[in-house]
Amino acid sequence: MKDVIHLLPDHVANQIAAGEVVQRPASVIKELLENSIDAKASNIQVYIKEAGKILITIVDNGVGMSLTDARLSFERHATSKIKAAEDLFSLQTKGFRGEALASIAAIAHVELKTRREEDEVGTCIRIEGSEIISQDACVTSPGTSISVKNLFYNIPARRNFLKSDTVETRHIIDEFQRVSLAHPHIAFSLVHNSSELFQLPDTNYRQRITNILGGKTNEKLVPVNENTEILKISGFVGKPEYAKRTRGEQFFFVNDRFIKSPYLNHAVTAAFEGLLKDKCYPSYFLYLQVDPKSIDINIHPTKTEIKFDDEHALYAILRSAIKHSLGQFNVAPVLDFERDPTLDTPYDYEKKHASAPHVEVDRDFNPFKNEQRGSFRNDYKQESAGWESLYSGLKSESSGIDPDVGQIEFESEEVTGNLFGAYKSEQVQNTTFQLNKKFIITTLKNGMLVIDQHRAHTRILYEELLKSITVSAAVSQQLLFPLILQFNQPEIELLKGIKDSLEQTGFIFSEIKSDSVEITGIPTLILESEVEMLLEQLLSDFENEIPENNFSQTDLLAKSLAKSMAVKSGNLLNSTEQQHIVNGLFACKEASITPFNKPVFITLPVEELEKKFM
């Protein structure tokens, strides 16, 4: 038999590695930003076109590279970060694999310009699909500029799996925010299609958070600081009253590297126990410094997962540090063990005995002393006579005859008539019943119908909202005072994109600023207190699912609003509300399934019920 095992060509191996390292344009930006940070840059500029699908350019003022280093940087496993396997346990840099540039060059057109401070001219290298097209000397400023064009041009299947420009831009902004939050001493800027999204000067951690998420964020932050032998914690947590319905503002940084850790996230949530509303999540920006030897970040190519030596200790320290900060800044109630000296018993009273209080009582006092039993009746009779005498001198204006008081008929206590005599009182028979505050049960001719109240109401609202957006505008209720809500810049841009559709559902926006919106009217179906929660959930749904065409966007908007506005499981409904949902459901065009393709009701025929009793 012929030998079947052979080495893969370099360009094929690079494309395989690219599948792990480069998943979307945001992955390219993350890798290149980390290279710029490792190059000790103090100013990093990012330019993208069409969500990075056409062009990604990153310019930094770092140390630059020599001609040899520039050429070698695109080879697999070529890196300046480590030299031996032992260096993996003392990493001080972002990158160490040596795969990023090689993977990017395998699936895009790459142009690199770089120059060191001591060199007179720089180096310009052009690569297409792992092949070096040209290598020339060029005039460029100190530092490195790298442009990535036509991403996934030679892998059409991967390119087709990319989301819309809005979704990919959102992922780019997420990666940009994670890197910039970890390094406030570096100035960053982000420009998309000639529109500046971020301009972040070098500053401190608190100011960097405020610059990214908006000026109102500063008043929401509670500082957290703890220094132990195994862990140093710094950063901020959000006040409980500003907790959101989404997990967007949750950041962990370990040794200035963004990570995802459900275990540590549980520690933060445990610290907020009893302080948050139902289904709300706290915001936090926590920077952890640990010994590099106690962690392992060589788990996944994205380097967002970390293994800790002693996770239980980190959990306990993090939880207690946050609880201490919430109590220290009077955010959470604390036990007050300070003694109030004014409430202490004086020393000279220590040996005194308590005496019973003396109460004087007049035992001869009798309020009924001068009264007799018969006097009450006599007084009453006299009072009655005096009452009848009031009518003795009256005469009728028409006849002049004195009215005879004895012939006056008074209404008896027993009611002989019926106020609603013209109508027959009919007892309304309930045809619905609510089970476990979740299901509505109603009868059929041949069985029983069990309806999920939340899903049924979602279907009803979905069709009403679709009609409002596409056919006729819904009715809006005006607010007595304008409602001002705070959002960060990406969320504001997202709101602007769906503003027209929201106005068709009943919202009225009087002003949209860079970090807030002012609402003067809301749909009649929702309460003013629910507006912020509803918009937060709507933005969360749109962040990852914004479609290109307008119909799909309208459909997604109606789905999200209907799900948020529908009556929830656990709400008690009276018979009128139950009947309204049943009638509204069967007036829908598609009553059997929700907008999310889940069943709304089930039927239990009489035959099936009879089998249960056999």
mmCIF file of C-alpha atoms in Angstrom, residues 62-230:
data_model
loop_
_atom_site.group_PDB
_atom_site.id
_atom_site.type_symbol
_atom_site.label_atom_id
_atom_site.label_comp_id
_atom_site.label_asym_id
_atom_site.label_seq_id
_atom_site.Cartn_x
_atom_site.Cartn_y
_atom_site.Cartn_z
ATOM 1 C CA GLY A 62 5.055 51.581 18.804
ATOM 2 C CA VAL A 63 8.657 50.450 18.497
ATOM 3 C CA GLY A 64 8.236 49.203 14.911
ATOM 4 C CA MET A 65 10.110 46.331 13.245
ATOM 5 C CA SER A 66 13.279 45.839 11.249
ATOM 6 C CA LEU A 67 13.247 44.445 7.699
ATOM 7 C CA THR A 68 14.004 40.901 8.917
ATOM 8 C CA ASP A 69 11.426 41.003 11.714
ATOM 9 C CA ALA A 70 8.753 42.344 9.370
ATOM 10 C CA ARG A 71 9.288 39.489 6.947
ATOM 11 C CA LEU A 72 9.496 36.846 9.669
ATOM 12 C CA SER A 73 6.381 38.053 11.531
ATOM 13 C CA PHE A 74 4.102 36.426 8.912
ATOM 14 C CA GLU A 75 5.585 32.951 9.421
ATOM 15 C CA ARG A 76 3.729 30.435 11.607
ATOM 16 C CA HIS A 77 4.864 30.231 15.231
ATOM 17 C CA ALA A 78 7.184 33.214 14.754
ATOM 18 C CA THR A 79 6.976 35.440 17.834
ATOM 19 C CA SER A 80 9.049 37.762 19.988
ATOM 20 C CA LYS A 81 6.953 37.134 23.102
ATOM 21 C CA ILE A 82 8.357 33.781 24.301
ATOM 22 C CA LYS A 83 11.463 31.705 23.648
ATOM 23 C CA ALA A 84 10.879 28.540 25.706
ATOM 24 C CA ALA A 85 7.972 26.544 27.081
ATOM 25 C CA GLU A 86 8.687 27.841 30.591
ATOM 26 C CA ASP A 87 7.855 31.370 29.420
ATOM 27 C CA LEU A 88 4.203 30.368 29.136
ATOM 28 C CA PHE A 89 3.977 30.525 32.939
ATOM 29 C CA SER A 90 5.359 34.062 33.224
ATOM 30 C CA LEU A 91 3.620 35.862 30.382
ATOM 31 C CA GLN A 92 3.620 39.650 30.468
ATOM 32 C CA THR A 93 2.402 40.167 26.894
ATOM 33 C CA LYS A 94 -0.921 39.772 25.076
ATOM 34 C CA GLY A 95 0.188 37.401 22.345
ATOM 35 C CA PHE A 96 2.494 34.408 22.447
ATOM 36 C CA ARG A 97 1.295 31.846 19.890
ATOM 37 C CA GLY A 98 2.777 33.450 16.781
ATOM 38 C CA GLU A 99 -0.242 32.465 14.672
ATOM 39 C CA ALA A 100 -2.265 35.667 14.310
ATOM 40 C CA LEU A 101 -0.454 37.428 11.446
ATOM 41 C CA ALA A 102 0.104 34.193 9.538
ATOM 42 C CA SER A 103 -3.578 33.301 9.842
ATOM 43 C CA ILE A 104 -4.752 36.762 8.781
ATOM 44 C CA ALA A 105 -2.393 36.818 5.784
ATOM 45 C CA ALA A 106 -3.747 33.438 4.639
ATOM 46 C CA ILE A 107 -7.318 34.700 4.166
ATOM 47 C CA ALA A 108 -6.929 38.368 3.185
ATOM 48 C CA HIS A 109 -4.847 40.952 1.327
ATOM 49 C CA VAL A 110 -2.433 42.410 3.855
ATOM 50 C CA GLU A 111 -0.208 45.473 3.594
ATOM 51 C CA LEU A 112 2.323 46.177 6.352
ATOM 52 C CA LYS A 113 4.284 49.405 6.802
ATOM 53 C CA THR A 114 6.689 49.661 9.712
ATOM 54 C CA ARG A 115 9.737 51.645 10.837
ATOM 55 C CA ARG A 116 11.855 51.812 13.949
ATOM 56 C CA GLU A 117 12.847 55.158 15.443
ATOM 57 C CA GLU A 118 16.525 54.676 14.613
ATOM 58 C CA ASP A 119 15.903 53.678 10.959
ATOM 59 C CA GLU A 120 15.836 56.255 8.160
ATOM 60 C CA VAL A 121 13.343 54.376 5.979
ATOM 61 C CA GLY A 122 10.724 51.780 6.708
ATOM 62 C CA THR A 123 9.569 48.509 5.183
ATOM 63 C CA CYS A 124 6.429 47.852 3.120
ATOM 64 C CA ILE A 125 5.287 44.248 2.572
ATOM 65 C CA ARG A 126 2.226 43.101 0.581
ATOM 66 C CA ILE A 127 0.843 39.597 1.025
ATOM 67 C CA GLU A 128 -2.139 37.879 -0.619
ATOM 68 C CA GLY A 129 -3.210 34.439 0.560
ATOM 69 C CA SER A 130 0.113 33.691 2.308
ATOM 70 C CA GLU A 131 2.077 34.682 -0.806
ATOM 71 C CA ILE A 132 4.405 37.665 -0.579
ATOM 72 C CA ILE A 133 3.642 39.915 -3.549
ATOM 73 C CA SER A 134 6.175 42.671 -2.874
ATOM 74 C CA GLN A 135 8.683 43.890 -0.322
ATOM 75 C CA ASP A 136 10.022 47.442 -0.672
ATOM 76 C CA ALA A 137 11.518 50.261 1.312
ATOM 77 C CA CYS A 138 9.077 53.087 2.020
ATOM 78 C CA VAL A 139 8.719 56.377 3.843
ATOM 79 C CA THR A 140 6.521 56.035 6.921
ATOM 80 C CA SER A 141 6.329 57.401 10.448
ATOM 81 C CA PRO A 142 7.824 55.445 13.387
ATOM 82 C CA GLY A 143 5.597 52.589 14.432
ATOM 83 C CA THR A 144 3.498 50.121 12.453
ATOM 84 C CA SER A 145 0.544 50.456 10.094
ATOM 85 C CA ILE A 146 -1.200 47.292 8.921
ATOM 86 C CA SER A 147 -4.144 47.129 6.488
ATOM 87 C CA VAL A 148 -6.296 44.027 6.002
ATOM 88 C CA LYS A 149 -8.433 44.112 2.844
ATOM 89 C CA ASN A 150 -11.068 41.730 1.447
ATOM 90 C CA LEU A 151 -11.295 39.428 4.446
ATOM 91 C CA PHE A 152 -12.132 35.776 3.577
ATOM 92 C CA TYR A 153 -11.767 36.533 -0.149
ATOM 93 C CA ASN A 154 -10.508 32.987 -0.788
ATOM 94 C CA ILE A 155 -12.967 31.282 1.600
ATOM 95 C CA PRO A 156 -16.406 32.234 0.236
ATOM 96 C CA ALA A 157 -18.217 29.855 2.578
ATOM 97 C CA ARG A 158 -16.790 31.629 5.632
ATOM 98 C CA ARG A 159 -17.590 35.035 4.134
ATOM 99 C CA ASN A 160 -21.206 34.038 3.550
ATOM 100 C CA PHE A 161 -21.581 33.133 7.209
ATOM 101 C CA LEU A 162 -20.797 36.684 8.310
ATOM 102 C CA LYS A 163 -23.719 38.665 9.735
ATOM 103 C CA SER A 164 -24.985 42.044 8.566
ATOM 104 C CA ASP A 165 -22.784 45.130 8.756
ATOM 105 C CA THR A 166 -24.612 46.353 11.851
ATOM 106 C CA VAL A 167 -24.030 43.119 13.753
ATOM 107 C CA GLU A 168 -20.365 42.855 12.712
ATOM 108 C CA THR A 169 -19.802 46.499 13.664
ATOM 109 C CA ARG A 170 -21.263 45.763 17.071
ATOM 110 C CA HIS A 171 -18.785 42.899 17.582
ATOM 111 C CA ILE A 172 -15.940 45.213 16.537
ATOM 112 C CA ILE A 173 -17.066 47.834 19.056
ATOM 113 C CA ASP A 174 -17.222 45.154 21.782
ATOM 114 C CA GLU A 175 -13.616 44.065 21.130
ATOM 115 C CA PHE A 176 -12.477 47.687 20.911
ATOM 116 C CA GLN A 177 -14.123 48.495 24.250
ATOM 117 C CA ARG A 178 -12.585 45.466 25.978
ATOM 118 C CA VAL A 179 -9.075 46.353 24.894
ATOM 119 C CA SER A 180 -9.424 50.093 25.576
ATOM 120 C CA LEU A 181 -10.935 49.503 29.042
ATOM 121 C CA ALA A 182 -7.960 47.343 29.998
ATOM 122 C CA HIS A 183 -5.433 50.024 28.943
ATOM 123 C CA PRO A 184 -6.620 53.530 29.894
ATOM 124 C CA HIS A 185 -3.060 54.904 29.644
ATOM 125 C CA ILE A 186 -3.172 54.371 25.849
ATOM 126 C CA ALA A 187 -5.095 56.743 23.574
ATOM 127 C CA PHE A 188 -7.513 54.979 21.193
ATOM 128 C CA SER A 189 -9.696 56.093 18.306
ATOM 129 C CA LEU A 190 -12.186 54.199 16.126
ATOM 130 C CA VAL A 191 -13.475 55.451 12.754
ATOM 131 C CA HIS A 192 -16.104 53.563 10.751
ATOM 132 C CA ASN A 193 -16.895 54.625 7.173
ATOM 133 C CA SER A 194 -15.353 58.078 7.809
ATOM 134 C CA SER A 195 -17.535 58.495 10.922
ATOM 135 C CA GLU A 196 -15.722 58.774 14.256
ATOM 136 C CA LEU A 197 -17.246 56.456 16.841
ATOM 137 C CA PHE A 198 -14.708 56.829 19.664
ATOM 138 C CA GLN A 199 -11.942 59.280 20.527
ATOM 139 C CA LEU A 200 -10.438 58.185 23.848
ATOM 140 C CA PRO A 201 -7.543 60.152 25.375
ATOM 141 C CA ASP A 202 -5.109 58.574 27.822
ATOM 142 C CA THR A 203 -6.594 58.828 31.312
ATOM 143 C CA ASN A 204 -7.424 56.739 34.406
ATOM 144 C CA TYR A 205 -9.731 53.755 34.728
ATOM 145 C CA ARG A 206 -12.785 55.663 35.952
ATOM 146 C CA GLN A 207 -12.579 58.308 33.261
ATOM 147 C CA ARG A 208 -12.053 55.677 30.552
ATOM 148 C CA ILE A 209 -15.254 53.888 31.631
ATOM 149 C CA THR A 210 -17.128 57.203 31.565
ATOM 150 C CA ASN A 211 -15.747 58.133 28.128
ATOM 151 C CA ILE A 212 -16.937 54.838 26.642
ATOM 152 C CA LEU A 213 -20.320 54.377 28.332
ATOM 153 C CA GLY A 214 -21.395 58.014 28.731
ATOM 154 C CA GLY A 215 -21.021 60.869 31.199
ATOM 155 C CA LYS A 216 -23.832 59.693 33.492
ATOM 156 C CA THR A 217 -21.963 56.452 34.227
ATOM 157 C CA ASN A 218 -19.690 58.185 36.741
ATOM 158 C CA GLU A 219 -22.424 58.561 39.361
ATOM 159 C CA LYS A 220 -23.336 54.872 39.071
ATOM 160 C CA LEU A 221 -19.893 53.498 40.004
ATOM 161 C CA VAL A 222 -18.833 52.189 43.407
ATOM 162 C CA PRO A 223 -15.040 51.709 43.862
ATOM 163 C CA VAL A 224 -13.736 48.268 44.806
ATOM 164 C CA ASN A 225 -10.196 47.838 46.203
ATOM 165 C CA GLU A 226 -8.657 44.853 47.943
ATOM 166 C CA ASN A 227 -5.035 43.801 48.226
ATOM 167 C CA THR A 228 -4.105 40.293 49.401
ATOM 168 C CA GLU A 229 -1.140 37.990 48.968
ATOM 169 C CA ILE A 230 -2.723 36.002 46.150
#
